[in-house]
Amino acid sequence: MASICRAARQLSVASRRGVSPVANFSTYPAFIANAPATEVSKTSNGVRVASETAHGETATVGVWIDAGSRYETGKNNGAAHFLEHMAFKGTKTRSQRQLEMEIEQMGGHLNAYTSREQTVYYAKVFKNDVPKAVEILADILQNSELDEGAINRERDVILRESEEVNKQYEEVILDELHSTAFMGTGLGRTILGPDENIKNLSKADLQSYIKTHYTADRFVIAGAGAVDHNQLVDLTQKHFGGLAENGGANSGASQFEPAVFTGSDKRIRFDSMGEAHVALAFQGVSWTSEYSFPLMVMQTILGSWDRAGPSGRNVGSRLASEIADLELAHSFMTFNTCYKDTGLFGVYFVAPDNKLDDAMHYTLDNMVRLCHNVTDEEVARAKMQLRASMLMQLDSFSNVAEDIGRQMLTYGRRMSNAEMWARIDAISTEDVKKAANMVINDEDHALAALGPIFELPDYNWIRRRSFWHRY
């Protein structure tokens, strides 16, 4: 009940900012209204601890760090990802083999990943091994050996990883899209960094990154499953209590560069490829924008489709139906990527070289249509799909812990499921049109394309179709 009351207070604030009135929480199913609350505490040095307790024998605990590739400079781009690799190569008290043996003897799973704004280390273990997991996470983050020999060996591993990533065209296209949309800023840099940096990053560079960004105010310890919140707070105080509260003299360096969206495109033509990969995006919004939830609904309305999927041509999305009926593309997906101060909203599609003109026409027509002719039926269906999608993403303790950590870093709190549903319910057709007009209507776009793109329309052709001519 307390979580619902908190949600109601937050929604009352949102309504004053222009969001429509919300539905009554009592109408929601019991599994939404009575979902476990997320408990939040803070240690004496400022590390935030958040957890959701559930019945079971396993738990996921992890460290979410408010730092990623956008916090890097051109010189040390790739450091966050490099550290992710080095964290598992041994500490001052454990060799790499000892670390691996301890995890295996617990029957646990230890992993990590780096994004543009966050770095995450997490462990999945039995409930009795939670104290050991927290201690190991603290050790690899604060006492990593950073052996020169291991650093040099890991360069080849990361370079091979970079080669594999470059074979995944979707990854390449979205990286190129960021590089042109946010050219000259931190968001435009890749997560792995350029090969030159991978070959030359030194131990001193990695230590400097840790000293600048691995501070208590940027750490969130998140847990889900068979975890006791008070125990997790005590463990955090014990093992992370020595973290510096902020970057001190380096606090200025710990801030990211503001993102500046630039209308532009990047085209890499390879006529020998069998199909073209194209990503078209408009400037989106931040996580905390009042338009973030309407954009999620817009993303669901446009949808996604793959000709190898089971739905065939029987899809609710008008864009998917037109692309399927006219055989304009092999697949497409709508993306809505949010960051702290900006975002990208757009469509990525894979199409034959002789269908690019028509594929782009129908894609733009459906995007601009959201500004004018989106129907109540489409919005209602998208809201239902969005609610279902959000719940299905919380189908494991690892996903719940991920949701807690991400929201604590982006919102400073964790929204309850009831609040999520209420925010989605509050979106009207007019809210969708308003958001679409702000993001799409007569706005500059960014585009990245790879493959046989000789029939892809030029920038001005696409720009002229970001609005409807009324004549």
mmCIF file of N, CA and C in Angstrom, residues 170 275 303-315 319-321 323-324 329-333 348-350:
data_model
loop_
_atom_site.group_PDB
_atom_site.id
_atom_site.type_symbol
_atom_site.label_atom_id
_atom_site.label_comp_id
_atom_site.label_asym_id
_atom_site.label_seq_id
_atom_site.Cartn_x
_atom_site.Cartn_y
_atom_site.Cartn_z
ATOM 1 N N GLU A 170 23.740 -4.828 -37.378
ATOM 2 C CA GLU A 170 22.864 -4.004 -36.544
ATOM 3 C C GLU A 170 23.690 -3.193 -35.546
ATOM 4 N N GLU A 275 22.075 -7.080 -49.055
ATOM 5 C CA GLU A 275 20.956 -6.269 -48.586
ATOM 6 C C GLU A 275 21.498 -5.018 -47.899
ATOM 7 N N GLY A 303 5.904 -0.569 -34.078
ATOM 8 C CA GLY A 303 6.160 -1.994 -33.938
ATOM 9 C C GLY A 303 7.434 -2.489 -34.597
ATOM 10 N N SER A 304 7.458 -3.771 -34.852
ATOM 11 C CA SER A 304 8.583 -4.433 -35.508
ATOM 12 C C SER A 304 8.036 -5.615 -36.309
ATOM 13 N N TRP A 305 8.849 -6.108 -37.227
ATOM 14 C CA TRP A 305 8.396 -7.216 -38.078
ATOM 15 C C TRP A 305 9.600 -7.895 -38.696
ATOM 16 N N ASP A 306 9.477 -9.201 -38.874
ATOM 17 C CA ASP A 306 10.522 -9.988 -39.543
ATOM 18 C C ASP A 306 9.823 -11.003 -40.440
ATOM 19 N N ARG A 307 10.256 -11.080 -41.674
ATOM 20 C CA ARG A 307 9.578 -11.992 -42.621
ATOM 21 C C ARG A 307 9.736 -13.455 -42.210
ATOM 22 N N ALA A 308 10.736 -13.753 -41.355
ATOM 23 C CA ALA A 308 10.922 -15.121 -40.868
ATOM 24 C C ALA A 308 10.100 -15.395 -39.613
ATOM 25 N N GLY A 309 9.397 -14.383 -39.107
ATOM 26 C CA GLY A 309 8.603 -14.547 -37.905
ATOM 27 C C GLY A 309 7.299 -15.269 -38.154
ATOM 28 N N PRO A 310 6.632 -15.696 -37.085
ATOM 29 C CA PRO A 310 5.397 -16.487 -37.235
ATOM 30 C C PRO A 310 4.175 -15.669 -37.637
ATOM 31 N N SER A 311 4.213 -14.352 -37.459
ATOM 32 C CA SER A 311 3.008 -13.540 -37.695
ATOM 33 C C SER A 311 2.715 -13.319 -39.174
ATOM 34 N N GLY A 312 3.745 -13.417 -40.026
ATOM 35 C CA GLY A 312 3.538 -13.181 -41.452
ATOM 36 C C GLY A 312 3.014 -11.785 -41.711
ATOM 37 N N ARG A 313 1.883 -11.713 -42.410
ATOM 38 C CA ARG A 313 1.287 -10.410 -42.718
ATOM 39 C C ARG A 313 0.166 -10.044 -41.740
ATOM 40 N N ASN A 314 -0.079 -10.896 -40.773
ATOM 41 C CA ASN A 314 -1.185 -10.680 -39.840
ATOM 42 C C ASN A 314 -0.691 -9.921 -38.603
ATOM 43 N N VAL A 315 -0.424 -8.664 -38.787
ATOM 44 C CA VAL A 315 0.119 -7.849 -37.709
ATOM 45 C C VAL A 315 -0.747 -6.603 -37.532
ATOM 46 N N LEU A 319 2.526 0.039 -40.270
ATOM 47 C CA LEU A 319 3.809 0.030 -40.965
ATOM 48 C C LEU A 319 4.232 -1.398 -41.281
ATOM 49 N N ALA A 320 4.098 -2.304 -40.318
ATOM 50 C CA ALA A 320 4.467 -3.699 -40.548
ATOM 51 C C ALA A 320 3.596 -4.325 -41.635
ATOM 52 N N SER A 321 2.308 -4.001 -41.619
ATOM 53 C CA SER A 321 1.395 -4.552 -42.618
ATOM 54 C C SER A 321 1.765 -4.087 -44.023
ATOM 55 N N ILE A 323 4.729 -2.945 -45.093
ATOM 56 C CA ILE A 323 6.026 -3.500 -45.492
ATOM 57 C C ILE A 323 5.889 -4.969 -45.869
ATOM 58 N N ALA A 324 5.053 -5.707 -45.126
ATOM 59 C CA ALA A 324 4.853 -7.124 -45.424
ATOM 60 C C ALA A 324 4.099 -7.308 -46.741
ATOM 61 N N ALA A 329 10.820 -4.882 -47.217
ATOM 62 C CA ALA A 329 11.994 -5.116 -46.378
ATOM 63 C C ALA A 329 11.966 -6.545 -45.850
ATOM 64 N N HIS A 330 13.142 -7.013 -45.451
ATOM 65 C CA HIS A 330 13.239 -8.328 -44.830
ATOM 66 C C HIS A 330 12.817 -8.251 -43.360
ATOM 67 N N SER A 331 13.097 -7.120 -42.725
ATOM 68 C CA SER A 331 12.726 -6.928 -41.328
ATOM 69 C C SER A 331 12.861 -5.451 -40.983
ATOM 70 N N PHE A 332 12.196 -5.064 -39.904
ATOM 71 C CA PHE A 332 12.404 -3.712 -39.364
ATOM 72 C C PHE A 332 12.088 -3.741 -37.876
ATOM 73 N N MET A 333 12.625 -2.764 -37.160
ATOM 74 C CA MET A 333 12.290 -2.592 -35.750
ATOM 75 C C MET A 333 12.301 -1.110 -35.416
ATOM 76 N N TYR A 348 14.922 1.031 -37.733
ATOM 77 C CA TYR A 348 16.040 0.346 -38.389
ATOM 78 C C TYR A 348 15.448 -0.752 -39.272
ATOM 79 N N PHE A 349 15.822 -0.778 -40.549
ATOM 80 C CA PHE A 349 15.296 -1.829 -41.423
ATOM 81 C C PHE A 349 16.381 -2.409 -42.319
ATOM 82 N N VAL A 350 16.129 -3.639 -42.719
ATOM 83 C CA VAL A 350 17.008 -4.361 -43.644
ATOM 84 C C VAL A 350 16.184 -4.630 -44.901
#
